[in-house]
Coordinates of C-alpha atoms in Angstrom, one line a residue:
X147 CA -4.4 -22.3 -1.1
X148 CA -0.5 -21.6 -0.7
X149 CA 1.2 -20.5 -3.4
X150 CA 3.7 -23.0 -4.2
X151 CA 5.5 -20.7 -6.9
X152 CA 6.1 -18.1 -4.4
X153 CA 6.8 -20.2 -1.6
X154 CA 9.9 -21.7 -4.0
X155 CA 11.2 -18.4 -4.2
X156 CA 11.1 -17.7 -0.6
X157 CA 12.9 -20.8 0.0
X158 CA 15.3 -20.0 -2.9
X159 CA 16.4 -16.7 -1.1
X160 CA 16.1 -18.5 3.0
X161 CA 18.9 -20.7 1.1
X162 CA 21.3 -17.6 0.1
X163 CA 21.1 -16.1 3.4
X164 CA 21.7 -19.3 5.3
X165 CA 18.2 -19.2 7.3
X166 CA 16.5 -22.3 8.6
X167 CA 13.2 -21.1 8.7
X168 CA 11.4 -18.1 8.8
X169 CA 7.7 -17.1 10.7
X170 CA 5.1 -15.3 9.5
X171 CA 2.3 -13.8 11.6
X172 CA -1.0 -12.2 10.3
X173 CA -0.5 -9.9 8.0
X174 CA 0.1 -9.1 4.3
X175 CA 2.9 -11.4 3.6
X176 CA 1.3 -14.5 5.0
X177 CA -1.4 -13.7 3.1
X178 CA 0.6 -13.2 0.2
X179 CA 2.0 -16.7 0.4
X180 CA -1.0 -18.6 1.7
X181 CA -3.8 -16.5 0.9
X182 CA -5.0 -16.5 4.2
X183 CA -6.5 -13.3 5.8
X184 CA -6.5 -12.9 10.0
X185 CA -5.9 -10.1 12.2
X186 CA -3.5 -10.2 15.0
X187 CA -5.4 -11.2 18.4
X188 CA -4.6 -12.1 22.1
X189 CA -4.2 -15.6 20.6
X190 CA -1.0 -15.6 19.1
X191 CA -0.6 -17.7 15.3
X192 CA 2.5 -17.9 13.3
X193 CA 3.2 -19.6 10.1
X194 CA 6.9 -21.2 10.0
X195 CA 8.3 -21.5 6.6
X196 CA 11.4 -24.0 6.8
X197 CA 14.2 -23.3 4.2
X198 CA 13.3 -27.3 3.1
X199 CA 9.4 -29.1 3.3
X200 CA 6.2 -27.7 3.9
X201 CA 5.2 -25.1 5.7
X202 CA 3.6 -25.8 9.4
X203 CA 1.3 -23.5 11.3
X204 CA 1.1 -22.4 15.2
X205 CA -2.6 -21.9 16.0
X206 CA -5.3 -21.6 18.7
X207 CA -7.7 -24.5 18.3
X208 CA -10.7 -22.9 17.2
X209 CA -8.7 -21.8 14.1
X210 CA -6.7 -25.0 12.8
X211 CA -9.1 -26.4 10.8
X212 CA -10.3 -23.0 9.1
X213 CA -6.4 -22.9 8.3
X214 CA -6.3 -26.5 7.0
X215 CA -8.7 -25.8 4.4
X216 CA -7.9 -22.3 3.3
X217 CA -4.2 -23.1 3.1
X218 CA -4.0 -26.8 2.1
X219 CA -1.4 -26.8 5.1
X220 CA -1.7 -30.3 7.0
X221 CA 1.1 -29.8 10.2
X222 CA -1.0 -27.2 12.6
X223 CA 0.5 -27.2 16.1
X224 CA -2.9 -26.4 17.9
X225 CA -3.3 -25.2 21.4
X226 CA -5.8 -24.8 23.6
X227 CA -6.7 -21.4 25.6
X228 CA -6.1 -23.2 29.1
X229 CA -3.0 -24.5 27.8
X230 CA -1.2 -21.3 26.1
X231 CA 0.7 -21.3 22.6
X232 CA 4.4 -22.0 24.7
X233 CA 4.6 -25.6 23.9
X234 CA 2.9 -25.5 20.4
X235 CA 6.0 -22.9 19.4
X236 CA 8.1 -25.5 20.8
X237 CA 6.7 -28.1 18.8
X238 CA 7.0 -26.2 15.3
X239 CA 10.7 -24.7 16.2
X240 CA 12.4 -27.5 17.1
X241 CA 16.0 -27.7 15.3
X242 CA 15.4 -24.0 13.9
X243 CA 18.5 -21.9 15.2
X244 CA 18.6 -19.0 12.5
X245 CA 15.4 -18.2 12.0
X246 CA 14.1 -15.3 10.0
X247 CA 11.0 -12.9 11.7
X248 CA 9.0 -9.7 10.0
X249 CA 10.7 -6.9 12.4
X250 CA 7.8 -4.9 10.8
X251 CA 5.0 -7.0 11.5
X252 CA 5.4 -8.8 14.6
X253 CA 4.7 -7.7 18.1
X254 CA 6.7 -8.5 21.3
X255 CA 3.6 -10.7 22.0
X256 CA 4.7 -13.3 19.4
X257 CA 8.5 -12.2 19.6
X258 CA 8.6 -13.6 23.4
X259 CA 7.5 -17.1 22.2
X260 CA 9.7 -17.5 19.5
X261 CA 13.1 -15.9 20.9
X262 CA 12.4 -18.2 24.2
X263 CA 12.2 -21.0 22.5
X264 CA 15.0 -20.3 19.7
X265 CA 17.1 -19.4 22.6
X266 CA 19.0 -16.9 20.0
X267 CA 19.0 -13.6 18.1
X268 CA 16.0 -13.7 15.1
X269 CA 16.9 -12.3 12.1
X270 CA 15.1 -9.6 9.8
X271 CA 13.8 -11.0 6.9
X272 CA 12.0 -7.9 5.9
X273 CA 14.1 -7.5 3.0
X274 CA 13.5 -10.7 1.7
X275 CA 9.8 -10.5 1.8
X276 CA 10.0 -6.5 -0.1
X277 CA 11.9 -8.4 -2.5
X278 CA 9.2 -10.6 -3.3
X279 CA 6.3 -8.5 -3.2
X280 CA 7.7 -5.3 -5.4
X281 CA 7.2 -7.1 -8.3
X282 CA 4.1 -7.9 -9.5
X283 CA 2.8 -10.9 -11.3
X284 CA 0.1 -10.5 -14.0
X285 CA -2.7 -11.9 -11.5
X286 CA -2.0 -8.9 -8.8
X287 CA -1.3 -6.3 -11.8
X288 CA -5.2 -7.2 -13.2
X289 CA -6.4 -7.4 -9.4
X290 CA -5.0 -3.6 -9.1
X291 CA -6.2 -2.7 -12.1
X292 CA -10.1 -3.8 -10.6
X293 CA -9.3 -1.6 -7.3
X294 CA -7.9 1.0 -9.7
X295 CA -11.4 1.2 -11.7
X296 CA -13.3 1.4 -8.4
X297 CA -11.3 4.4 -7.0
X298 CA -12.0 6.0 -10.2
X299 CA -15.6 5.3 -9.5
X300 CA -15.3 6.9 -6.0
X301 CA -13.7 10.1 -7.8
X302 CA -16.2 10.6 -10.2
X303 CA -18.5 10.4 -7.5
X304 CA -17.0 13.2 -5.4
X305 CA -16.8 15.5 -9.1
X306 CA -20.6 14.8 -8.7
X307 CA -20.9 16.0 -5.3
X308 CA -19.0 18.6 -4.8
X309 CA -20.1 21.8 -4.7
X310 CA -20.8 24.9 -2.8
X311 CA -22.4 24.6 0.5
X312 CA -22.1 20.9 0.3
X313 CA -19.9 19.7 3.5
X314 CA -16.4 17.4 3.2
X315 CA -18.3 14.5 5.4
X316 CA -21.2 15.0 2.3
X317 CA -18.6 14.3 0.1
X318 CA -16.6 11.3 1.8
X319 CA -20.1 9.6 2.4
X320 CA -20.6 10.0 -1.7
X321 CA -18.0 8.3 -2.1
X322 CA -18.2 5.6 0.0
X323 CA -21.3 4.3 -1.6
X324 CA -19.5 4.5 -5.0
X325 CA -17.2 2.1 -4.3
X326 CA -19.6 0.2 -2.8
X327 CA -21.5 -0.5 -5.1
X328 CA -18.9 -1.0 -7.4
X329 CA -17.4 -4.0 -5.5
X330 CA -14.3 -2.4 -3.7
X331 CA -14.4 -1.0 -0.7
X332 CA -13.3 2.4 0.8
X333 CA -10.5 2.3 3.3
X334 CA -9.4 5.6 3.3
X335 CA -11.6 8.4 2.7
X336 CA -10.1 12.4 2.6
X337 CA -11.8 15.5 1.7
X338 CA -10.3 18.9 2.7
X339 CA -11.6 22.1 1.0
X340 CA -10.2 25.5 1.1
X341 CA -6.9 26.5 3.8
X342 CA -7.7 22.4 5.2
X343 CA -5.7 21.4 1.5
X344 CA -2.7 22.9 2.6
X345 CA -2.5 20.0 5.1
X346 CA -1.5 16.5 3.3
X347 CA -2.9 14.4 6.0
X348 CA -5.6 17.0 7.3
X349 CA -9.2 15.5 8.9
X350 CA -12.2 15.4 6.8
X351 CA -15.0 16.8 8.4
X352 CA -18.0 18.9 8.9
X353 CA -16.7 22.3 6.9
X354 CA -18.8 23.6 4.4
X355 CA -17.6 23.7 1.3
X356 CA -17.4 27.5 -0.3
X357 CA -17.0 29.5 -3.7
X358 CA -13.7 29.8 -5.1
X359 CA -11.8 27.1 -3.3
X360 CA -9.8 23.8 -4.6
X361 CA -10.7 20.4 -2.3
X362 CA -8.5 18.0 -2.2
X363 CA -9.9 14.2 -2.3
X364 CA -7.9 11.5 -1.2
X365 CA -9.0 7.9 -1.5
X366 CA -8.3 4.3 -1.1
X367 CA -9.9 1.4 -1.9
X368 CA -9.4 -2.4 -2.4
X369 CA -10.2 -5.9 -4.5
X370 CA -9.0 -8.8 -3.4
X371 CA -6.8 -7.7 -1.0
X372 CA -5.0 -5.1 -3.1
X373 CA -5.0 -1.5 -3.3
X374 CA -5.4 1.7 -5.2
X375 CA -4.7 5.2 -3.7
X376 CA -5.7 7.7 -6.1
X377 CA -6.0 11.8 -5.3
X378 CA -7.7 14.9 -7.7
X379 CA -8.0 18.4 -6.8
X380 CA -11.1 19.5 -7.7
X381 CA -11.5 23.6 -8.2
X382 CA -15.0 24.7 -7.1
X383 CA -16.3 27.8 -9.4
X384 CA -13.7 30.1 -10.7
X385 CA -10.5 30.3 -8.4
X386 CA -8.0 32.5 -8.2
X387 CA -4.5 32.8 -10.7
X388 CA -2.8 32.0 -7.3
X389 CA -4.7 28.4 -6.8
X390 CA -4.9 28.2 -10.9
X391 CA -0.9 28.5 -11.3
X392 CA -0.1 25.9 -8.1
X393 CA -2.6 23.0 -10.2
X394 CA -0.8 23.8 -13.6
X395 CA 2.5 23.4 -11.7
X396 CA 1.8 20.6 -10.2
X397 CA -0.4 18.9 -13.0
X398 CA 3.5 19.3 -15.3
X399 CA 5.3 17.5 -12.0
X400 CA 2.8 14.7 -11.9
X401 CA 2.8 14.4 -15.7
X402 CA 6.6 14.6 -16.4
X403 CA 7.2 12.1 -13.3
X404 CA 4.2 9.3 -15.1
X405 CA 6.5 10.3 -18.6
X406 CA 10.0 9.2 -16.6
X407 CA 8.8 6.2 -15.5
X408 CA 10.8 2.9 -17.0
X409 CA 12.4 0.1 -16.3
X410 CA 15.9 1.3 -15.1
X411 CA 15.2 4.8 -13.5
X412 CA 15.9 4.9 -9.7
X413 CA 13.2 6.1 -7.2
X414 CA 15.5 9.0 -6.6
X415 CA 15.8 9.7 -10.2
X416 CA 11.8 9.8 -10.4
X417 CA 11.2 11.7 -7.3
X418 CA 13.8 14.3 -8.8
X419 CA 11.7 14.2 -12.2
X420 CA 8.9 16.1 -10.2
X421 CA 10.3 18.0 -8.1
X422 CA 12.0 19.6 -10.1
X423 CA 9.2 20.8 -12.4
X424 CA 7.5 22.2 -8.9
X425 CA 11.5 23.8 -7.7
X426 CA 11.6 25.8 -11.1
X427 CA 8.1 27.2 -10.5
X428 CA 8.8 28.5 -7.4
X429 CA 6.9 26.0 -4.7
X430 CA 10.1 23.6 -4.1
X431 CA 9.2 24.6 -0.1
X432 CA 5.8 23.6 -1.0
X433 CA 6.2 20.1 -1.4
X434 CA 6.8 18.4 1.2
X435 CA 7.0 14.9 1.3
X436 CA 8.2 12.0 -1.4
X437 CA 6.8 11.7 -4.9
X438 CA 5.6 8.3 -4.2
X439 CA 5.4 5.0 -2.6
X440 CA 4.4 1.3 -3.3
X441 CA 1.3 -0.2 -3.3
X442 CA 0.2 -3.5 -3.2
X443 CA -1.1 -5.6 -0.4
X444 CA -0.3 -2.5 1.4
X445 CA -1.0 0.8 1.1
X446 CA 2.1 2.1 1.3
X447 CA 5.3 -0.5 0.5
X448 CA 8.2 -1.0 -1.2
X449 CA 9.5 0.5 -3.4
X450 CA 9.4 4.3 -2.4
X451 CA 9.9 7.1 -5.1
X452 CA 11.9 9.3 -2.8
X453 CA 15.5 11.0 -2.5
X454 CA 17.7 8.4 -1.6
X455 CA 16.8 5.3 -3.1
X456 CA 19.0 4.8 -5.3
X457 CA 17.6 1.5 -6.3
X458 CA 16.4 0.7 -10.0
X459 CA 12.6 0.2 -11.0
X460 CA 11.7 -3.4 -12.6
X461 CA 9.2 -4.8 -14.2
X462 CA 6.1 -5.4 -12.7
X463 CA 6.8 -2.3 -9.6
X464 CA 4.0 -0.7 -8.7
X465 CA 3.4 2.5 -7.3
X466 CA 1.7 5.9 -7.0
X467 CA 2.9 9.0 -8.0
X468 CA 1.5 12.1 -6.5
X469 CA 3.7 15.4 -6.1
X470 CA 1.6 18.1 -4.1
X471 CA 2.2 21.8 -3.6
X472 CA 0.8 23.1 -0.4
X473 CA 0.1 26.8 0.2
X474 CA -0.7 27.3 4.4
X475 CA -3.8 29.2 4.9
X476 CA -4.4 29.4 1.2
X477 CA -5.3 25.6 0.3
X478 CA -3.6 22.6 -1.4
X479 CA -2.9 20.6 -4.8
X480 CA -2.0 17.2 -4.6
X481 CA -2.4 15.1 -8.2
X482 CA -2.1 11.0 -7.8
X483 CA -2.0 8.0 -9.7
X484 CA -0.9 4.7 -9.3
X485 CA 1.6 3.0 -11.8
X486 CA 3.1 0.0 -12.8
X487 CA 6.6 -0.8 -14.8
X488 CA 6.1 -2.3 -18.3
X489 CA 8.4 -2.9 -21.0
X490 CA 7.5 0.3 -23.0
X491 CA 7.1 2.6 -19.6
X492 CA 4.9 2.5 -17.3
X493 CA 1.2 1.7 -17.3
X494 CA -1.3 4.4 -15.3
X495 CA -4.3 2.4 -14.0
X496 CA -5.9 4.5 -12.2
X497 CA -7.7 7.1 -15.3
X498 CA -10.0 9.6 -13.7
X499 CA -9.1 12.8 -15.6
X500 CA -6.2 15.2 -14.1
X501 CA -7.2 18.2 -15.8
X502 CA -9.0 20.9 -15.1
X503 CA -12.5 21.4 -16.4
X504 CA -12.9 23.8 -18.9
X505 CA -15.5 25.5 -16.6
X506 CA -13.5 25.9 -14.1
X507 CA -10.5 27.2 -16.0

């Protein structure tokens, strides 16, 4: 059903910027006020949010009533394929002149419709809907903290697995049926062993996995809707000093970065935290992207631990922290957890351990 508590808050901050309405298409933030799940199709739907009242719906047919009872929405403006979705958009945007759109999340499909028919400039609401999502209520923290425990699941699964002559794709289908079975399921699946670590988003697939060599497992997985990214770096056999030192490195990054984070601390501040650690080593060239970035209904949102966001972490922000050092033609470390702001710190949810084991040391 809709969530009337966040809808409140939508309309509190439509009022501030002067908006009449905004629309929503499929995607995570209508789903995050209406809990209802679709994909984007050839048959266009929009929810339309006006800044006073209930919200009203723009729908093929065959959908309205699975809407009406999933959302507890009465108004559905339904068309018909023979007919089209122009005169239903007409119907639900009449009197709307600034209207607020997802410039993220909607396609010139659904952007034709509702600019003809507005007749104006739309408006980006994308900041009000980050606003809104980065902090997390106590139902979507204990929803995370489920997809957190299954990701875990899926890791201790691939420290099972792994091995020499065992294959990446060997590896990824391991895990897969780990989180499987544990409830979630797996929605990105990574496994690079040997020089394939030293590329962050490298392909899984068919290599065999040898002596000696760190592989890198990257995974996702969701509850409910909501995500958990976690990543280890698993040694296999004795490795070099060379591969040893880059994990110690970049096992101090992760852990002084998780130690930083608090209520108050910019993303830039935290990003700095890490990098920092990995600069004064000697790998600073090594890592190469951000320290982190939101997670949540998505995979990857607001707010981003990175150089230049300067804005303060609040309560209830989650987020993944995972500095990497990557060594081409030699392999990879990358070491991430997910995070969420508490009064004392931060909480880690996602607990599979980070260090190495002592028979691999």
């Amino acid at each position: 059903m809709m969530k009337k508590d966040r809808l409140v808050r939508l309309q509190r901050a439509m009022a501030e910027r002067q908006l009449d309405a905004v629309v929503l298409v499929p995607g995570p933030n209508l789903y995050y006020f209406t809990r209802l799940a679709m994909h984007l199709s050839e048959r266009i739907t929009l929810a339309v949010v006006p800044v006073n009242g209930e919200p009203e719906f723009v729908a093929p047919r065959l959908e309205a009533t699975r809407i009406q009872v999933i959302t507890g929405v009465t108004t559905v403006h339904a068309y018909s394929d023979e007919e089209g979705p122009m005169a239903a958009v007409g119907r639900a945007l009449t009197g709307r002149k600034r209207l607020g759109v997802e410039f993220r999340y909607m396609r010139l499909l659904e952007h034709q419709y509702v600019a003809a028919t507005v007749g104006g400039p739309l408006i980006d609401a994308g900041e009000i809907f980050a606003a809104l999502r980065m902090r997390k209520s106590a139902e979507e923290i204990e929803l995370m903290r489920e997809a957190a425990r299954i990701v875990d699941a899926g890791t201790a699964a691939a420290a099972a697995t792994i091995a020499a002559g065992v294959t990446e794709l060997e590896v990824a289908d391991a895990i897969e049926r780990a989180m499987k079975a544990e409830g979630g399921r797996g929605l990105g699946i990574t496994v690079l062993s040997g020089p394939k670590g030293a590329l962050p988003h490298g392909q899984t697939g068919d290599r065999v996995i040898g002596q000696g060599e760190l592989v890198v497992v990257d995974l996702v997985g969701s509850y409910q809707g909501y995500y958990a990214d976690i990543t280890r770096t698993f040694p296999v056999g004795s490795i070099s000093g060379q591969l040893r030192e880059i994990y110690e490195v970049c096992y101090r990054g992760q852990a002084a970065a998780r130690a930083a984070a608090r209520p108050g601390i910019s993303g830039e501040a935290l990003d700095e935290t890490a990098r920092t650690v990995i600069r004064d080593a000697g790998f600073g060239e090594y890592f190469t992207h951000r320290t982190g970035h939101g997670l949540g209904l998505e995979v990857h949102e607001e707010p981003y631990i990175v150089r230049g966001n300067r804005a303060l972490l609040e309560l209830g922000m989650a987020f993944t922290i995972e500095p990497g050092i990557y060594l081409p033609g030699v392999g990879g470390v990358r070491i991430e957890d997910d995070v969420v702001i508490t009064p004392e710190g931060a909480e880690t949810l996602t607990r599979y351990p980070r260090e190495l084991r002592p028979q691999e040391v």
